[in-house]
PDB file of C-alpha atoms in Angstrom:
ATOM      1  CA  UNK A   1     114.867  97.886 101.386  1.00 57.00           C
ATOM      2  CA  UNK A   2     116.326  94.904 102.920  1.00 60.00           C
ATOM      3  CA  UNK A   3     119.061  93.907 105.563  1.00 72.00           C
ATOM      4  CA  UNK A   4     121.470  91.269 106.175  1.00 69.00           C
ATOM      5  CA  UNK A   5     121.960  90.302 109.854  1.00 69.00           C
ATOM      6  CA  UNK A   6     125.338  89.854 111.547  1.00 65.00           C
ATOM      7  CA  UNK A   7     124.348  86.332 113.012  1.00 47.00           C
ATOM      8  CA  UNK A   8     125.321  84.843 109.784  1.00 41.00           C
ATOM      9  CA  UNK A   9     128.662  86.486 109.639  1.00 39.00           C
ATOM     10  CA  UNK A  10     131.856  84.497 110.488  1.00 43.00           C
ATOM     11  CA  UNK A  11     133.235  85.303 113.889  1.00 43.00           C
ATOM     12  CA  UNK A  12     136.504  86.418 112.301  1.00 42.00           C
ATOM     13  CA  UNK A  13     134.557  89.260 110.668  1.00 41.00           C
ATOM     14  CA  UNK A  14     133.115  90.291 114.080  1.00 39.00           C
ATOM     15  CA  UNK A  15     136.542  90.227 115.664  1.00 44.00           C
ATOM     16  CA  UNK A  16     137.068  94.157 115.319  1.00 46.00           C
ATOM     17  CA  UNK A  17     133.753  94.601 117.248  1.00 41.00           C
ATOM     18  CA  UNK A  18     135.025  92.271 119.863  1.00 38.00           C
ATOM     19  CA  UNK A  19     138.034  94.379 120.145  1.00 41.00           C
ATOM     20  CA  UNK A  20     136.101  97.606 120.334  1.00 43.00           C
ATOM     21  CA  UNK A  21     133.755  96.381 122.957  1.00 39.00           C
ATOM     22  CA  UNK A  22     130.562  96.553 120.515  1.00 46.00           C
ATOM     23  CA  UNK A  23     130.008  92.752 120.200  1.00 44.00           C
ATOM     24  CA  UNK A  24     126.580  92.648 121.611  1.00 36.00           C
ATOM     25  CA  UNK A  25     125.599  95.795 119.488  1.00 47.00           C
ATOM     26  CA  UNK A  26     127.138  94.482 116.327  1.00 47.00           C
ATOM     27  CA  UNK A  27     125.387  91.196 116.754  1.00 50.00           C
ATOM     28  CA  UNK A  28     122.040  92.839 117.273  1.00 65.00           C
ATOM     29  CA  UNK A  29     122.083  94.975 114.263  1.00 79.00           C
ATOM     30  CA  UNK A  30     122.156  94.268 110.542  1.00 86.00           C
ATOM     31  CA  UNK A  31     125.503  94.048 109.052  1.00 92.00           C
ATOM     32  CA  UNK A  32     124.222  95.377 105.608  1.00 94.00           C
ATOM     33  CA  UNK A  33     121.231  97.592 104.910  1.00 93.00           C
ATOM     34  CA  UNK A  34     120.294  98.156 101.172  1.00 95.00           C
ATOM     35  CA  UNK A  35     117.915 101.246 100.438  1.00 94.00           C
ATOM     36  CA  UNK A  36     116.610 102.343  97.209  1.00 91.00           C
ATOM     37  CA  UNK A  37     114.075 105.019  98.212  1.00 92.00           C
ATOM     38  CA  UNK A  38     114.545 108.913  98.361  1.00 94.00           C
ATOM     39  CA  UNK A  39     116.479 110.135 101.374  1.00 93.00           C
ATOM     40  CA  UNK A  40     119.717 111.725 102.642  1.00 95.00           C
ATOM     41  CA  UNK A  41     122.556 110.624 104.594  1.00 95.00           C
ATOM     42  CA  UNK A  42     122.974 111.666 108.222  1.00 94.00           C
ATOM     43  CA  UNK A  43     126.280 112.165 109.643  1.00 94.00           C
ATOM     44  CA  UNK A  44     126.829 110.532 113.250  1.00 91.00           C
ATOM     45  CA  UNK A  45     129.656 111.622 115.161  1.00 89.00           C
ATOM     46  CA  UNK A  46     130.644 110.256 118.489  1.00 81.00           C
ATOM     47  CA  UNK A  47     129.126 113.109 120.234  1.00 76.00           C
ATOM     48  CA  UNK A  48     128.039 116.537 119.600  1.00 72.00           C
ATOM     49  CA  UNK A  49     130.269 118.937 117.500  1.00 75.00           C
ATOM     50  CA  UNK A  50     132.305 115.965 116.181  1.00 85.00           C
ATOM     51  CA  UNK A  51     133.348 116.015 112.702  1.00 92.00           C
ATOM     52  CA  UNK A  52     132.804 112.971 110.628  1.00 94.00           C
ATOM     53  CA  UNK A  53     135.597 112.431 108.227  1.00 95.00           C
ATOM     54  CA  UNK A  54     134.909 110.587 105.104  1.00 96.00           C
ATOM     55  CA  UNK A  55     137.124 109.208 102.284  1.00 96.00           C
ATOM     56  CA  UNK A  56     135.412 109.133  99.095  1.00 95.00           C
ATOM     57  CA  UNK A  57     136.332 107.162  96.047  1.00 94.00           C
ATOM     58  CA  UNK A  58     134.384 106.228  92.776  1.00 90.00           C
ATOM     59  CA  UNK A  59     134.585 103.763  89.861  1.00 87.00           C
ATOM     60  CA  UNK A  60     133.011 104.917  86.611  1.00 80.00           C
ATOM     61  CA  UNK A  61     131.594 101.988  84.432  1.00 70.00           C
ATOM     62  CA  UNK A  62     130.883 103.940  81.203  1.00 61.00           C
ATOM     63  CA  UNK A  63     131.119 107.693  80.921  1.00 60.00           C
ATOM     64  CA  UNK A  64     133.179 110.296  82.582  1.00 66.00           C
ATOM     65  CA  UNK A  65     130.775 112.941  81.731  1.00 80.00           C
ATOM     66  CA  UNK A  66     129.500 113.176  85.433  1.00 86.00           C
ATOM     67  CA  UNK A  67     130.680 114.759  88.579  1.00 90.00           C
ATOM     68  CA  UNK A  68     129.824 113.155  91.965  1.00 93.00           C
ATOM     69  CA  UNK A  69     129.275 115.562  94.888  1.00 94.00           C
ATOM     70  CA  UNK A  70     126.442 116.882  97.126  1.00 96.00           C
ATOM     71  CA  UNK A  71     123.797 119.634  96.866  1.00 93.00           C
ATOM     72  CA  UNK A  72     123.366 122.315  99.784  1.00 89.00           C
ATOM     73  CA  UNK A  73     120.530 124.683  99.021  1.00 83.00           C
ATOM     74  CA  UNK A  74     120.806 125.004  95.398  1.00 83.00           C
ATOM     75  CA  UNK A  75     124.523 124.819  95.222  1.00 90.00           C
ATOM     76  CA  UNK A  76     126.256 121.620  93.936  1.00 93.00           C
ATOM     77  CA  UNK A  77     129.764 120.954  95.280  1.00 93.00           C
ATOM     78  CA  UNK A  78     131.790 118.355  93.225  1.00 92.00           C
ATOM     79  CA  UNK A  79     133.843 115.802  94.889  1.00 92.00           C
ATOM     80  CA  UNK A  80     134.751 113.438  92.278  1.00 89.00           C
ATOM     81  CA  UNK A  81     135.222 114.740  88.721  1.00 81.00           C
ATOM     82  CA  UNK A  82     134.788 111.524  86.873  1.00 77.00           C
ATOM     83  CA  UNK A  83     138.352 110.194  87.351  1.00 80.00           C
ATOM     84  CA  UNK A  84     137.613 108.005  90.358  1.00 83.00           C
ATOM     85  CA  UNK A  85     140.404 109.678  92.517  1.00 87.00           C
ATOM     86  CA  UNK A  86     140.150 109.297  96.399  1.00 92.00           C
ATOM     87  CA  UNK A  87     139.063 112.592  98.109  1.00 93.00           C
ATOM     88  CA  UNK A  88     138.655 113.303 101.918  1.00 95.00           C
ATOM     89  CA  UNK A  89     135.994 115.671 103.363  1.00 94.00           C
ATOM     90  CA  UNK A  90     134.481 116.285 106.603  1.00 95.00           C
ATOM     91  CA  UNK A  91     130.797 117.139 107.905  1.00 95.00           C
ATOM     92  CA  UNK A  92     129.763 118.270 111.308  1.00 94.00           C
ATOM     93  CA  UNK A  93     127.706 115.641 113.485  1.00 92.00           C
ATOM     94  CA  UNK A  94     124.127 115.963 112.745  1.00 91.00           C
ATOM     95  CA  UNK A  95     124.446 117.126 109.206  1.00 93.00           C
ATOM     96  CA  UNK A  96     122.196 115.594 106.620  1.00 94.00           C
ATOM     97  CA  UNK A  97     123.795 115.531 103.128  1.00 96.00           C
ATOM     98  CA  UNK A  98     122.081 115.113  99.794  1.00 96.00           C
ATOM     99  CA  UNK A  99     124.608 113.264  97.652  1.00 96.00           C
ATOM    100  CA  UNK A 100     124.256 113.793  94.025  1.00 95.00           C
ATOM    101  CA  UNK A 101     125.608 113.292  90.522  1.00 92.00           C
ATOM    102  CA  UNK A 102     125.290 115.870  87.494  1.00 90.00           C
ATOM    103  CA  UNK A 103     126.041 115.461  84.012  1.00 87.00           C
ATOM    104  CA  UNK A 104     127.429 118.174  81.666  1.00 86.00           C
ATOM    105  CA  UNK A 105     124.237 118.394  79.671  1.00 83.00           C
ATOM    106  CA  UNK A 106     124.042 118.856  75.936  1.00 85.00           C
ATOM    107  CA  UNK A 107     126.591 121.937  75.884  1.00 88.00           C
ATOM    108  CA  UNK A 108     129.276 119.374  77.295  1.00 85.00           C
ATOM    109  CA  UNK A 109     130.078 122.025  80.202  1.00 87.00           C
ATOM    110  CA  UNK A 110     129.551 121.640  83.821  1.00 86.00           C
ATOM    111  CA  UNK A 111     127.757 124.417  85.700  1.00 85.00           C
ATOM    112  CA  UNK A 112     125.587 125.592  82.824  1.00 88.00           C
ATOM    113  CA  UNK A 113     121.642 125.671  83.131  1.00 88.00           C
ATOM    114  CA  UNK A 114     121.223 122.422  80.930  1.00 89.00           C
ATOM    115  CA  UNK A 115     123.100 120.167  83.646  1.00 89.00           C
ATOM    116  CA  UNK A 116     121.060 117.221  84.726  1.00 87.00           C
ATOM    117  CA  UNK A 117     121.018 116.439  88.387  1.00 89.00           C
ATOM    118  CA  UNK A 118     120.488 112.959  90.147  1.00 92.00           C
ATOM    119  CA  UNK A 119     120.008 113.446  93.962  1.00 94.00           C
ATOM    120  CA  UNK A 120     119.504 110.878  96.643  1.00 95.00           C
ATOM    121  CA  UNK A 121     116.468 112.910  97.797  1.00 94.00           C
ATOM    122  CA  UNK A 122     114.719 112.598  94.400  1.00 91.00           C
ATOM    123  CA  UNK A 123     111.870 110.291  93.920  1.00 84.00           C
ATOM    124  CA  UNK A 124     113.561 108.692  90.776  1.00 84.00           C
ATOM    125  CA  UNK A 125     114.788 105.233  91.532  1.00 82.00           C
ATOM    126  CA  UNK A 126     118.568 105.512  89.968  1.00 88.00           C
ATOM    127  CA  UNK A 127     120.447 105.412  93.316  1.00 92.00           C
ATOM    128  CA  UNK A 128     120.917 102.575  95.644  1.00 95.00           C
ATOM    129  CA  UNK A 129     122.395 103.021  99.147  1.00 96.00           C
ATOM    130  CA  UNK A 130     124.310 100.117 100.807  1.00 97.00           C
ATOM    131  CA  UNK A 131     125.169 100.683 104.299  1.00 96.00           C
ATOM    132  CA  UNK A 132     127.938  98.175 105.797  1.00 96.00           C
ATOM    133  CA  UNK A 133     130.187  98.185 108.864  1.00 94.00           C
ATOM    134  CA  UNK A 134     127.860  98.743 111.742  1.00 93.00           C
ATOM    135  CA  UNK A 135     129.692 100.523 114.636  1.00 88.00           C
ATOM    136  CA  UNK A 136     127.042 101.506 117.209  1.00 74.00           C
ATOM    137  CA  UNK A 137     123.465 102.184 118.175  1.00 60.00           C
ATOM    138  CA  UNK A 138     122.243 105.599 116.722  1.00 52.00           C
ATOM    139  CA  UNK A 139     121.092 107.332 119.786  1.00 52.00           C
ATOM    140  CA  UNK A 140     120.375 110.535 117.831  1.00 50.00           C
ATOM    141  CA  UNK A 141     117.758 108.932 115.718  1.00 51.00           C
ATOM    142  CA  UNK A 142     115.619 106.090 117.027  1.00 45.00           C
ATOM    143  CA  UNK A 143     114.240 105.290 113.655  1.00 50.00           C
ATOM    144  CA  UNK A 144     117.604 103.979 112.522  1.00 54.00           C
ATOM    145  CA  UNK A 145     118.911 100.982 114.238  1.00 59.00           C
ATOM    146  CA  UNK A 146     122.631 101.589 113.626  1.00 84.00           C
ATOM    147  CA  UNK A 147     125.310 103.984 112.279  1.00 91.00           C
ATOM    148  CA  UNK A 148     127.543 102.518 109.624  1.00 95.00           C
ATOM    149  CA  UNK A 149     131.265 103.131 108.904  1.00 96.00           C
ATOM    150  CA  UNK A 150     130.869 102.499 104.941  1.00 97.00           C
ATOM    151  CA  UNK A 151     128.314 103.728 102.304  1.00 97.00           C
ATOM    152  CA  UNK A 152     128.396 102.263  98.915  1.00 97.00           C
ATOM    153  CA  UNK A 153     126.333 104.487  96.327  1.00 96.00           C
ATOM    154  CA  UNK A 154     125.416 102.471  93.180  1.00 94.00           C
ATOM    155  CA  UNK A 155     124.017 104.927  90.377  1.00 91.00           C
ATOM    156  CA  UNK A 156     122.055 103.605  87.448  1.00 91.00           C
ATOM    157  CA  UNK A 157     121.097 106.535  85.385  1.00 85.00           C
ATOM    158  CA  UNK A 158     119.200 105.067  82.427  1.00 83.00           C
ATOM    159  CA  UNK A 159     117.378 102.498  84.612  1.00 83.00           C
ATOM    160  CA  UNK A 160     118.916  99.450  82.725  1.00 85.00           C
ATOM    161  CA  UNK A 161     119.935  97.463  85.989  1.00 85.00           C
ATOM    162  CA  UNK A 162     123.730  98.183  85.099  1.00 85.00           C
ATOM    163  CA  UNK A 163     125.654 100.415  87.452  1.00 87.00           C
ATOM    164  CA  UNK A 164     126.985 103.319  85.671  1.00 87.00           C
ATOM    165  CA  UNK A 165     128.713 104.726  88.782  1.00 90.00           C
ATOM    166  CA  UNK A 166     129.908 103.178  92.185  1.00 93.00           C
ATOM    167  CA  UNK A 167     130.971 105.553  95.118  1.00 95.00           C
ATOM    168  CA  UNK A 168     132.463 104.412  98.194  1.00 96.00           C
ATOM    169  CA  UNK A 169     132.251 106.644 101.351  1.00 97.00           C
ATOM    170  CA  UNK A 170     134.320 105.408 104.166  1.00 97.00           C
ATOM    171  CA  UNK A 171     134.403 106.955 107.677  1.00 96.00           C
ATOM    172  CA  UNK A 172     137.946 107.861 108.812  1.00 95.00           C
ATOM    173  CA  UNK A 173     136.805 109.250 112.284  1.00 92.00           C
ATOM    174  CA  UNK A 174     136.834 106.377 114.785  1.00 89.00           C
ATOM    175  CA  UNK A 175     133.486 105.868 116.199  1.00 88.00           C
ATOM    176  CA  UNK A 176     131.465 107.971 113.736  1.00 92.00           C
ATOM    177  CA  UNK A 177     129.552 106.878 110.723  1.00 93.00           C
ATOM    178  CA  UNK A 178     126.450 107.382 108.615  1.00 94.00           C
ATOM    179  CA  UNK A 179     122.764 106.342 108.463  1.00 93.00           C
ATOM    180  CA  UNK A 180     119.854 106.749 106.169  1.00 93.00           C
ATOM    181  CA  UNK A 181     117.073 109.464 106.634  1.00 92.00           C
ATOM    182  CA  UNK A 182     114.114 109.255 104.612  1.00 90.00           C
ATOM    183  CA  UNK A 183     113.153 112.502 102.551  1.00 75.00           C
ATOM    184  CA  UNK A 184     110.377 114.471 103.996  1.00 60.00           C
ATOM    185  CA  UNK A 185     107.240 114.442 101.615  1.00 49.00           C
ATOM    186  CA  UNK A 186     106.696 118.037 100.413  1.00 46.00           C
ATOM    187  CA  UNK A 187     103.263 119.460 101.330  1.00 44.00           C
ATOM    188  CA  UNK A 188     101.379 119.865  97.857  1.00 44.00           C
ATOM    189  CA  UNK A 189     100.970 123.716  96.771  1.00 42.00           C
ATOM    190  CA  UNK A 190      96.955 123.470  96.867  1.00 43.00           C
ATOM    191  CA  UNK A 191      96.885 122.074 100.260  1.00 40.00           C
ATOM    192  CA  UNK A 192      99.519 124.511 101.602  1.00 41.00           C
ATOM    193  CA  UNK A 193      97.427 127.376  99.890  1.00 36.00           C
ATOM    194  CA  UNK A 194      94.306 126.135 101.485  1.00 36.00           C
ATOM    195  CA  UNK A 195      95.857 125.997 105.106  1.00 40.00           C
ATOM    196  CA  UNK A 196      97.246 129.571 104.538  1.00 44.00           C
ATOM    197  CA  UNK A 197      93.771 130.787 103.401  1.00 48.00           C
ATOM    198  CA  UNK A 198      91.879 129.096 106.115  1.00 49.00           C
ATOM    199  CA  UNK A 199      94.309 130.808 108.585  1.00 51.00           C
ATOM    200  CA  UNK A 200      93.989 134.145 107.169  1.00 51.00           C
ATOM    201  CA  UNK A 201      90.055 133.797 107.128  1.00 46.00           C
ATOM    202  CA  UNK A 202      90.019 132.510 110.760  1.00 55.00           C
ATOM    203  CA  UNK A 203      92.266 135.605 111.717  1.00 48.00           C
ATOM    204  CA  UNK A 204      90.024 137.927 110.063  1.00 54.00           C
ATOM    205  CA  UNK A 205      86.855 136.590 111.619  1.00 54.00           C
ATOM    206  CA  UNK A 206      88.658 136.832 115.128  1.00 48.00           C
ATOM    207  CA  UNK A 207      89.490 140.526 114.645  1.00 54.00           C
ATOM    208  CA  UNK A 208      85.991 141.285 113.651  1.00 56.00           C
ATOM    209  CA  UNK A 209      84.493 139.642 116.688  1.00 57.00           C
ATOM    210  CA  UNK A 210      87.089 141.449 118.786  1.00 52.00           C
ATOM    211  CA  UNK A 211      86.061 144.918 117.136  1.00 54.00           C
ATOM    212  CA  UNK A 212      82.267 144.104 117.615  1.00 57.00           C
ATOM    213  CA  UNK A 213      82.810 143.150 121.304  1.00 50.00           C
TER     214      UNK A 213
END
């Protein structure tokens, strides 16, 4: 992860922030944040219950055998079907989105059991998130210094340092944006089972003491 600061940007680039009254905030936060670790995208509206509208477009470098979309639970919702067309969608303020790409698998058909998924929340290093266009402080999450109006996702499926897919997400809602949220590390199954077992043992001992009393 690395940042580029706004202090090195021409005043002409900062002009929109001057007009919007956010000059001090824009100058104090990075103009670009590049992240290549697992995580999800937080949708930050101007206020609670605000919809964050996004315009989504993609550029496929090699293959159209992929779909770009997002995963909710175990359901994949496609946004771009490999043609790079622009599409619009909206998320409620506070929603965390796990953007993902899936391919057709060996059978050449989307939606079957052999599809391969590439999710932002996965540990693999095939996706890079590039946040640009800072718009305001992120009061809803102190761990993130700013919300950004643009997010570029660069996908390298075979880890050859060549982008196979580039997707641009651009906020269409004034004052709303996005920022990165790190994926929560899952509790290992043995540790979880140990915690559950110790809780049961403790409860059993408590009940026995209560009966004896």
